[in-house]
XYZ file of C-alpha atoms in Angstrom:
657
model
C 145.736 85.535 102.719
C 145.011 88.657 104.751
C 141.677 89.631 106.128
C 141.426 92.937 104.185
C 141.906 91.010 100.983
C 139.123 88.615 101.971
C 136.802 91.469 102.800
C 137.675 93.222 99.505
C 136.981 89.995 97.671
C 133.607 89.654 99.288
C 132.827 93.265 98.396
C 133.908 92.752 94.847
C 131.727 89.629 94.541
C 128.799 91.632 95.901
C 129.375 94.462 93.369
C 129.768 92.149 90.419
C 126.638 90.167 91.289
C 124.716 93.387 91.945
C 125.535 94.736 88.463
C 124.668 91.454 86.793
C 121.477 91.097 88.777
C 120.297 94.636 88.024
C 120.860 94.148 84.287
C 119.303 90.700 84.225
C 116.325 91.612 86.466
C 115.483 94.744 84.417
C 116.056 97.197 87.279
C 118.299 99.380 85.106
C 117.527 99.185 81.434
C 118.266 102.834 80.450
C 114.994 103.289 78.607
C 113.091 106.585 78.955
C 109.398 106.345 78.189
C 107.768 109.403 76.621
C 105.894 111.486 79.152
C 107.368 109.553 82.128
C 109.909 111.530 84.211
C 113.246 109.854 84.636
C 115.781 110.429 87.481
C 118.789 109.952 85.183
C 121.478 107.376 84.848
C 123.330 108.595 87.971
C 120.406 107.943 90.329
C 119.469 104.738 88.464
C 122.879 103.187 89.246
C 123.857 105.081 92.402
C 120.712 104.119 94.341
C 121.345 100.322 94.307
C 125.109 100.768 94.722
C 124.742 103.004 97.761
C 122.063 100.681 99.105
C 124.460 97.727 98.836
C 127.283 99.774 100.473
C 124.979 100.746 103.337
C 123.917 97.109 103.808
C 127.518 95.874 103.789
C 128.684 98.530 106.238
C 125.685 97.817 108.506
C 126.391 94.110 108.397
C 130.054 94.613 109.344
C 129.043 96.984 112.156
C 126.653 94.453 113.611
C 129.165 91.637 113.192
C 132.030 93.489 114.828
C 129.920 94.629 117.778
C 128.361 91.182 118.361
C 131.771 89.478 118.203
C 133.226 91.974 120.737
C 130.308 91.686 123.086
C 129.276 88.048 123.022
C 131.802 85.835 121.217
C 135.195 86.935 122.553
C 136.395 86.388 126.132
C 136.523 89.617 128.128
C 138.833 91.097 130.784
C 136.732 91.152 133.910
C 133.871 93.600 133.304
C 135.465 95.024 130.196
C 136.077 93.779 126.675
C 139.635 92.552 125.946
C 142.098 94.074 123.538
C 140.679 92.300 120.397
C 137.182 93.373 121.342
C 138.292 96.935 121.862
C 139.786 97.046 118.372
C 136.576 95.644 116.885
C 134.533 98.303 118.609
C 136.826 101.003 117.259
C 136.312 99.729 113.756
C 132.593 99.511 114.378
C 132.634 103.231 115.290
C 133.990 104.325 111.888
C 131.728 101.855 110.093
C 128.716 103.178 111.837
C 129.674 106.749 110.970
C 129.884 105.749 107.326
C 126.575 103.950 107.645
C 124.871 107.116 108.902
C 126.260 109.145 105.965
C 125.150 106.507 103.442
C 121.689 106.406 104.942
C 121.355 110.173 104.561
C 122.627 109.910 101.003
C 119.905 107.311 100.350
C 117.320 109.952 101.273
C 118.386 112.123 98.342
C 118.701 109.205 95.930
C 115.347 107.818 96.879
C 113.596 111.178 96.421
C 115.236 111.477 93.037
C 114.066 108.003 92.059
C 110.482 108.480 93.284
C 109.974 111.889 91.745
C 111.857 111.035 88.536
C 114.048 114.098 88.992
C 117.853 114.197 88.684
C 119.769 114.917 91.875
C 120.734 118.410 90.748
C 117.047 119.249 90.179
C 115.786 118.330 93.673
C 114.354 121.065 95.793
C 115.090 121.395 99.483
C 111.334 121.237 100.260
C 110.946 117.930 98.413
C 113.838 116.318 100.290
C 112.674 117.564 103.697
C 109.096 116.573 103.014
C 110.154 113.028 102.058
C 112.536 112.717 104.994
C 110.123 113.858 107.718
C 106.640 113.062 106.289
C 107.018 109.824 104.301
C 107.479 106.496 106.055
C 110.318 105.460 103.762
C 112.260 108.658 104.377
C 111.562 108.501 108.117
C 113.009 104.970 108.225
C 116.218 106.136 106.610
C 116.514 108.957 109.161
C 115.899 106.490 111.950
C 118.585 104.287 110.571
C 121.012 107.234 110.390
C 120.136 108.223 113.982
C 120.608 104.754 115.334
C 123.931 104.460 113.460
C 125.078 107.714 115.118
C 123.990 106.277 118.455
C 126.278 103.335 117.746
C 129.110 105.791 117.126
C 128.492 107.413 120.486
C 127.990 104.242 122.551
C 130.925 102.398 121.003
C 133.179 105.305 122.111
C 131.486 105.730 125.490
C 133.443 102.963 127.263
C 134.964 99.487 127.139
C 132.563 97.681 129.450
C 130.841 94.565 128.226
C 127.495 96.190 128.878
C 128.436 99.084 126.533
C 129.525 96.571 123.928
C 126.200 94.693 124.250
C 124.308 97.986 123.934
C 126.330 98.815 120.821
C 125.427 95.434 119.284
C 121.749 95.957 120.127
C 121.628 99.459 118.631
C 123.424 98.284 115.495
C 121.017 95.393 115.091
C 118.028 97.698 115.598
C 119.422 100.056 112.902
C 119.111 97.270 110.312
C 115.351 97.029 110.667
C 113.611 100.396 109.847
C 113.969 100.136 106.039
C 112.690 96.559 106.146
C 109.451 97.724 107.785
C 108.777 100.484 105.291
C 109.854 99.063 101.983
C 107.720 97.698 99.154
C 106.602 94.783 101.283
C 105.045 97.117 103.837
C 102.730 98.631 101.306
C 101.578 95.419 99.639
C 98.906 92.952 100.542
C 99.787 90.264 103.113
C 102.427 92.525 104.619
C 102.109 90.866 108.045
C 104.070 87.969 106.489
C 106.109 89.938 103.962
C 107.426 92.568 106.291
C 108.190 90.378 109.286
C 109.842 87.689 107.138
C 112.002 90.319 105.524
C 112.978 91.796 108.904
C 113.915 88.347 110.283
C 115.818 87.596 107.051
C 117.831 90.834 107.194
C 118.654 90.500 110.962
C 119.666 86.818 110.858
C 121.696 87.175 107.669
C 123.504 90.209 109.062
C 124.424 88.404 112.297
C 125.645 85.497 110.170
C 127.747 87.384 107.628
C 128.936 90.111 110.021
C 129.871 87.567 112.675
C 132.037 85.688 110.190
C 133.795 88.917 109.185
C 134.397 89.716 112.827
C 135.738 86.206 113.379
C 138.310 86.604 110.634
C 139.652 89.786 112.291
C 140.311 88.052 115.578
C 141.649 84.748 114.250
C 144.993 85.325 116.005
C 143.343 85.340 119.414
C 144.827 82.726 121.649
C 141.355 81.307 122.405
C 140.136 81.589 118.852
C 139.074 77.899 118.672
C 136.469 78.471 121.479
C 135.371 81.734 119.875
C 134.851 79.991 116.542
C 132.860 77.232 118.279
C 130.536 79.832 119.790
C 130.129 81.497 116.426
C 129.344 78.168 114.861
C 126.322 77.742 117.111
C 125.163 81.267 116.288
C 125.661 80.655 112.554
C 123.615 77.485 112.634
C 120.625 79.394 114.136
C 121.070 82.236 111.719
C 121.281 79.918 108.722
C 117.961 78.244 109.757
C 116.216 81.573 110.310
C 117.644 83.060 107.038
C 116.507 80.061 104.990
C 113.025 79.874 106.415
C 112.357 83.628 106.287
C 113.835 83.831 102.779
C 111.513 81.094 101.507
C 108.493 82.774 103.109
C 109.393 86.224 101.720
C 110.038 84.831 98.269
C 106.705 82.991 98.259
C 104.878 86.194 99.098
C 106.764 88.198 96.391
C 106.364 85.548 93.653
C 102.765 84.643 94.350
C 102.799 81.313 92.403
C 105.275 78.464 91.752
C 105.147 79.200 88.037
C 106.662 82.680 88.656
C 109.710 80.987 90.113
C 110.526 79.350 86.820
C 108.946 81.764 84.318
C 110.271 85.159 85.533
C 113.623 86.756 85.811
C 112.854 87.649 89.427
C 112.343 83.957 90.057
C 115.681 83.168 88.415
C 117.429 85.589 90.797
C 115.671 83.930 93.713
C 116.959 80.558 92.528
C 120.464 81.899 92.373
C 120.127 83.225 95.921
C 118.909 79.818 97.058
C 121.946 78.215 95.385
C 124.247 80.604 97.288
C 122.501 79.736 100.522
C 122.983 76.014 99.883
C 126.667 76.450 99.088
C 127.165 78.420 102.267
C 125.246 75.746 104.192
C 127.600 73.113 102.902
C 130.647 75.254 103.841
C 129.154 75.760 107.306
C 128.762 72.039 107.797
C 132.419 71.629 106.753
C 133.316 74.177 109.378
C 131.583 72.226 112.092
C 132.886 68.776 111.080
C 136.421 69.589 109.911
C 137.798 73.045 110.705
C 136.724 73.315 114.309
C 138.683 70.196 115.248
C 141.587 71.597 113.191
C 141.484 74.810 115.144
C 141.638 72.905 118.398
C 144.682 71.098 116.976
C 146.280 74.514 116.235
C 145.872 74.366 112.463
C 144.116 77.636 111.572
C 144.862 77.822 107.837
C 142.110 75.413 106.861
C 139.563 77.628 108.626
C 140.895 80.778 106.939
C 140.530 79.304 103.419
C 137.075 77.933 104.053
C 135.879 81.121 105.775
C 137.191 83.244 102.952
C 135.234 81.277 100.388
C 132.162 81.377 102.570
C 132.432 85.144 102.994
C 132.807 85.676 99.234
C 129.669 83.602 98.566
C 127.798 85.529 101.263
C 128.948 88.808 99.674
C 127.503 87.637 96.415
C 124.241 86.789 98.145
C 124.088 90.375 99.540
C 124.517 91.680 95.989
C 121.702 89.421 94.837
C 119.475 90.607 97.653
C 119.931 94.259 96.692
C 119.325 93.415 93.040
C 116.130 91.586 94.033
C 114.917 94.582 96.069
C 115.267 96.773 92.936
C 113.880 94.315 90.438
C 110.156 94.251 89.587
C 108.308 91.308 91.112
C 105.735 89.150 89.273
C 102.617 91.143 89.989
C 99.136 91.215 88.441
C 98.478 94.117 86.105
C 96.038 95.854 88.420
C 97.220 97.334 91.746
C 96.051 96.041 95.095
C 92.832 97.286 96.650
C 93.552 100.348 98.831
C 91.974 98.637 101.845
C 94.080 95.566 101.295
C 97.142 97.763 100.943
C 96.280 99.404 104.306
C 95.362 96.276 106.239
C 97.519 93.666 104.441
C 94.498 91.348 103.942
C 90.937 91.409 102.635
C 88.356 92.917 104.946
C 86.797 90.065 107.002
C 83.153 89.167 106.871
C 80.628 89.155 109.776
C 82.073 87.598 112.982
C 81.545 83.886 113.517
C 83.324 81.433 115.765
C 84.821 79.701 112.790
C 86.249 82.992 111.425
C 87.653 84.017 114.820
C 89.492 80.745 115.227
C 90.234 80.131 111.540
C 91.750 82.207 108.795
C 95.121 82.597 110.505
C 97.049 85.793 110.147
C 100.640 84.706 110.961
C 103.396 87.138 111.773
C 106.887 85.645 111.475
C 108.317 87.714 114.340
C 105.670 86.624 116.784
C 105.648 83.050 115.496
C 109.484 82.837 115.857
C 109.189 84.126 119.464
C 106.558 81.541 120.348
C 108.485 78.646 118.729
C 111.845 79.662 120.318
C 110.171 80.296 123.685
C 108.500 76.980 123.900
C 111.450 75.076 122.407
C 113.981 76.645 124.817
C 111.758 76.089 127.799
C 111.160 72.409 127.021
C 114.906 71.940 126.363
C 115.540 73.371 129.811
C 113.036 71.071 131.347
C 114.568 68.091 129.634
C 118.017 69.053 130.844
C 116.719 69.345 134.398
C 115.152 65.898 134.241
C 118.331 64.392 132.814
C 120.244 65.816 135.783
C 117.752 64.226 138.165
C 116.070 67.512 139.183
C 112.234 67.459 138.841
C 110.446 70.434 137.404
C 106.776 71.052 138.240
C 104.486 70.041 135.376
C 102.162 72.881 136.340
C 104.883 75.417 135.576
C 105.582 73.886 132.158
C 101.877 73.861 131.361
C 101.540 77.485 132.433
C 104.433 78.678 130.250
C 103.471 76.661 127.174
C 99.809 77.638 127.589
C 100.699 81.293 127.884
C 102.691 81.272 124.678
C 100.075 79.276 122.749
C 97.411 81.721 123.894
C 99.681 84.585 122.802
C 99.932 83.037 119.354
C 96.213 82.326 119.141
C 95.229 85.893 120.052
C 97.793 87.446 117.644
C 97.924 84.866 114.835
C 94.457 83.440 114.340
C 91.363 85.032 112.815
C 90.741 87.136 115.848
C 93.828 89.131 114.872
C 92.089 90.164 111.610
C 89.099 91.506 113.436
C 91.329 93.302 115.981
C 92.548 95.479 113.091
C 89.036 96.585 112.062
C 86.917 96.512 115.258
C 87.741 98.358 118.452
C 85.801 95.859 120.525
C 87.905 92.882 119.259
C 91.051 94.949 119.648
C 90.084 95.448 123.331
C 89.623 91.717 123.813
C 93.092 91.178 122.371
C 94.463 93.914 124.669
C 92.938 92.443 127.826
C 94.160 88.945 127.064
C 97.667 90.127 126.251
C 98.003 92.335 129.352
C 96.238 90.157 131.933
C 95.848 86.500 130.953
C 99.017 85.793 128.987
C 101.368 87.474 131.428
C 99.885 85.634 134.403
C 100.466 82.330 132.672
C 104.023 83.305 131.648
C 104.921 84.423 135.200
C 103.543 81.099 136.475
C 106.089 79.310 134.296
C 109.016 80.818 136.364
C 111.246 81.019 133.287
C 114.144 82.816 135.018
C 114.430 80.127 137.655
C 114.453 77.425 135.019
C 117.061 79.321 132.979
C 119.413 79.788 135.955
C 119.230 76.072 136.758
C 119.401 74.677 133.244
C 121.865 76.981 131.477
C 125.461 75.786 131.647
C 128.387 77.960 132.648
C 131.026 78.458 129.946
C 134.286 76.615 130.395
C 136.155 79.916 130.176
C 135.358 82.177 133.139
C 136.080 85.216 131.051
C 133.247 84.359 128.667
C 129.741 85.524 129.349
C 127.179 82.983 128.327
C 123.406 83.333 128.376
C 123.343 82.517 132.124
C 125.944 85.170 132.924
C 124.133 87.883 130.947
C 120.890 86.928 132.693
C 122.544 87.371 136.018
C 123.905 90.765 134.999
C 120.349 91.868 134.138
C 118.908 90.446 137.366
C 121.490 92.321 139.498
C 121.300 95.572 137.543
C 120.039 98.747 139.095
C 117.705 99.205 136.103
C 115.754 96.041 136.900
C 115.713 96.970 140.589
C 114.108 100.268 139.599
C 111.604 98.687 137.234
C 110.678 96.000 139.755
C 109.585 98.577 142.329
C 105.848 97.918 142.750
C 104.874 101.575 142.164
C 107.001 101.804 139.022
C 105.548 98.586 137.598
C 102.064 99.914 138.437
C 102.824 103.250 136.770
C 104.034 101.616 133.554
C 100.917 99.450 133.422
C 98.460 102.263 134.051
C 100.216 104.939 131.911
C 100.458 102.594 128.953
C 96.686 101.868 129.275
C 95.595 105.534 129.474
C 98.270 106.943 127.193
C 97.474 104.690 124.282
C 93.694 105.437 124.226
C 93.428 108.864 125.815
C 96.649 110.274 124.346
C 95.713 109.775 120.705
C 98.402 107.191 119.958
C 96.260 104.287 118.813
C 95.407 105.575 115.338
C 99.086 106.368 114.560
C 100.395 103.053 115.778
C 97.858 100.974 113.885
C 98.995 102.437 110.518
C 102.541 101.042 110.893
C 103.348 97.367 111.085
C 106.313 97.995 113.311
C 104.168 100.165 115.571
C 101.480 97.457 115.770
C 104.065 94.823 116.659
C 105.607 97.058 119.257
C 102.142 97.667 120.784
C 101.362 93.973 121.098
C 104.733 93.196 122.618
C 104.415 96.109 125.038
C 101.044 94.849 126.177
C 102.659 91.557 127.229
C 105.792 93.102 128.785
C 103.868 95.650 130.835
C 101.550 93.015 132.143
C 104.425 90.589 132.792
C 106.387 93.192 134.749
C 103.385 93.995 137.007
C 102.367 90.406 137.704
C 106.025 89.311 138.112
C 106.314 91.929 140.817
C 103.007 90.862 142.441
C 103.039 87.041 142.280
C 106.348 86.043 140.689
C 108.677 83.497 142.260
C 111.760 84.152 140.111
C 114.813 85.782 141.629
C 115.551 89.384 140.794
C 112.345 90.962 141.989
C 112.183 93.119 145.110
C 111.196 91.447 148.330
C 108.036 93.311 149.361
C 105.530 92.413 151.997
C 102.331 90.857 150.479
C 100.234 93.474 152.278
C 101.852 96.200 150.175
C 101.536 94.133 147.012
C 97.857 93.664 147.747
C 97.419 97.447 147.966
C 99.267 97.890 144.657
C 97.024 95.293 142.948
C 93.960 96.986 144.362
C 95.181 100.264 142.830
C 95.674 98.526 139.512
C 92.126 97.113 139.690
C 90.723 100.543 140.463
C 92.678 102.229 137.609
C 91.481 99.469 135.226
C 87.880 99.815 136.337
C 87.996 103.588 136.069
C 89.479 103.303 132.516
C 86.533 101.144 131.455
C 84.055 103.615 133.010
C 85.737 106.667 131.301
C 85.862 104.824 127.977
C 82.213 103.900 128.283
C 81.279 107.570 128.727
C 83.233 108.818 125.714
C 81.123 110.658 123.095
C 83.880 110.738 120.410
C 85.523 107.866 118.546
C 89.017 106.954 119.523
C 91.444 106.638 116.543
C 88.568 107.787 114.331
C 90.825 108.218 111.269
C 91.912 104.604 111.398
C 88.580 102.944 112.251
C 86.675 105.072 109.769
C 88.972 103.866 106.986
C 88.735 100.151 107.882
C 85.266 99.881 109.487
C 83.283 96.940 107.968
C 79.920 97.762 106.494
C 78.210 94.960 108.384
C 79.424 96.126 111.817
C 77.638 98.396 114.269
C 78.470 102.072 114.325
C 81.942 103.119 115.474
C 80.711 104.625 118.739
C 78.546 101.568 119.505
C 81.491 99.262 118.885
C 83.733 101.396 121.085
C 81.192 101.206 123.919
C 81.066 97.491 123.536
C 84.838 97.382 123.753
C 84.645 99.530 126.928
C 82.218 97.050 128.498
C 84.435 94.168 127.518
C 87.506 95.884 128.956
C 85.612 96.468 132.212
C 84.312 92.910 132.478
C 87.195 90.805 131.066
C 89.687 92.156 133.599
C 87.671 91.210 136.633
C 88.243 87.415 136.646
C 92.054 87.595 136.380
C 92.145 90.402 138.917
C 90.146 88.353 141.431
C 92.477 85.389 140.971
C 95.503 87.610 141.601
C 93.858 89.070 144.669
C 93.247 85.588 146.077
C 96.864 84.624 145.430
C 98.119 87.763 147.142
C 95.845 87.117 150.179
C 97.152 83.607 150.359
C 100.755 84.897 150.250
C 99.931 87.364 152.981
C 98.501 84.638 155.192
C 101.486 82.376 154.578
C 103.839 85.238 155.287
C 102.189 85.840 158.700
C 102.259 82.112 159.372
C 106.031 81.928 158.635
C 106.666 84.996 160.795
C 104.704 83.474 163.695
C 106.557 80.166 163.216
C 109.851 82.076 163.394
C 108.854 83.832 166.606
C 107.734 80.512 168.134
C 111.116 78.911 167.288
C 112.916 81.897 168.788
C 110.824 81.603 171.948
C 111.585 77.886 172.245
C 115.298 78.551 171.847
C 115.201 81.329 174.446
C 113.296 79.101 176.917
C 115.695 76.268 176.453
C 118.627 78.682 177.161
C 116.926 80.273 180.120
C 116.725 83.646 178.411
C 114.006 85.963 177.393
C 112.891 85.744 173.762
C 112.514 88.747 171.468
C 108.808 89.154 172.243
C 109.376 88.990 176.005
C 112.103 91.621 175.785
C 109.867 93.840 173.730
C 106.981 93.442 176.235
C 109.460 94.265 179.078
C 110.543 97.389 177.237
C 106.920 98.538 176.858
C 106.224 97.837 180.523
C 109.313 99.875 181.624
C 108.358 102.738 179.320
C 104.835 102.818 180.757
C 106.187 102.747 184.252
C 108.555 105.619 183.489
C 105.658 107.601 182.037
C 103.525 107.144 185.184
C 106.390 108.228 187.436
C 106.882 111.329 185.311
C 103.219 112.220 185.788
């Protein structure tokens, strides 16, 4: 059985299931209602087919790039021959992906306007592509796919391969953030769960396809074992995110049994269970067989698994085109904008209750805490103690991050500038300080194991590559870190970006993550203990922190003096009737920004002063030891030689006069 035949079988299964799912789910029934424009049979069938082709090509692109960059052994700093061939295949796949994404722009316009392809105007297509979020997402996908084409051809280094994999993975996400889930109520859960589902499933399916193409590699058994660990994590993420997304789409348990959409969901669950069983068989039976040089069992099992996964992809596309069980009336426009009902007057119970979970952020918190505690456990098992204070700092920082982005306060941060500013200050000043105090890089370098094969880069090796890169050296310059922190503060609010970002779920997520990363970079440079940061005298760091405090205080002062409402279009649309006026709420937020930043800033200043004092004490101790050694050897120490030099210079100056 050859790999092209296996891939063709998986594609055929996807196509067959897609057609059956579309017919069963009612996505293509051929009926034309009087007075309702119809795009025609070509668009009706071509749109889901091209969507499936784009998803399959994208999945293969991601899988080939990830296999080349992270699963296969390399050749020094470059990918090996098998990895090079995978990247070349990824180049052509990405080019096809870009073409299919552009084609989807035309088909989607035809579907939305109810106009056949030949009747579309140039203005309608351009307006959709550049002015509508769904069209913009397809253009972004095409642009990222073209970036994959360029980077995959730019070189054969492992770094280029990793960048290719990252760009390909990013190209999967734009349509997920602007589809039907993004415009419905509860889209914080729906959109993020769909994005996690798409990304994890693509890594899983694409990685398996990439594995089949390199099965003749002499170290294939080790490569398969690394993929097995990746597949287990992807299976878990796919299952959880799929259940969450299906629950949002279905609404009730009854819809699972009483609707055709629910029947398709059950079929997809069945496919997931079958693949889970096959994956367990891989881990228990075929991995030992591979180590014993018996690859045929793996090929047969992997081929069956890939066919089932292809069918699951076809089901997913059919589900995306099928009508979901929805109430007859549409959602409230405000709910459609926010993703939830407008909250009532602020109370402590509402701020701490009524959670607003986001699956992306929740996943980051759970993985971050779990990985850190696993590292601490490994350290203790090896007999190396790890400070409890560091563990408490890291866990506390992530829990605070989840509380400020996932509890009721997150709801009010959408509708009130003052609460948004509280969220901003906590995410840029308190959470980063706690995370830096956890020293996660130090723990990772001590706890992560080196791969048995020196040509394989594990997590520890990739971390060292980042720590020694010139990019991190540039970013860790105190003035650069300060500039990023200050410019992100002023640019967001004074540059008119806030209103635009708040309207898009992806933009809102990116803003929250940027708050944490910008703060983490600055405080890592100022008070961090992890390796990789520049060694700068505490006196200079104290000056940098003072400049950050001054910029922060001036920002609060300028914001307090504003006579116009920032992001007025957004806050006017979502402003609660029980709240104070927009300008009064903005001034309250300015005062909170001014006051809330003072306590963390004072703590950091005290830490820097303490570091400065300790640095001077260490330097003095070094000079004292040098003087003791010089005295014992009957020589002058460094300070004595320096004083003698100054005396000689002064004497020469007097003689010259």
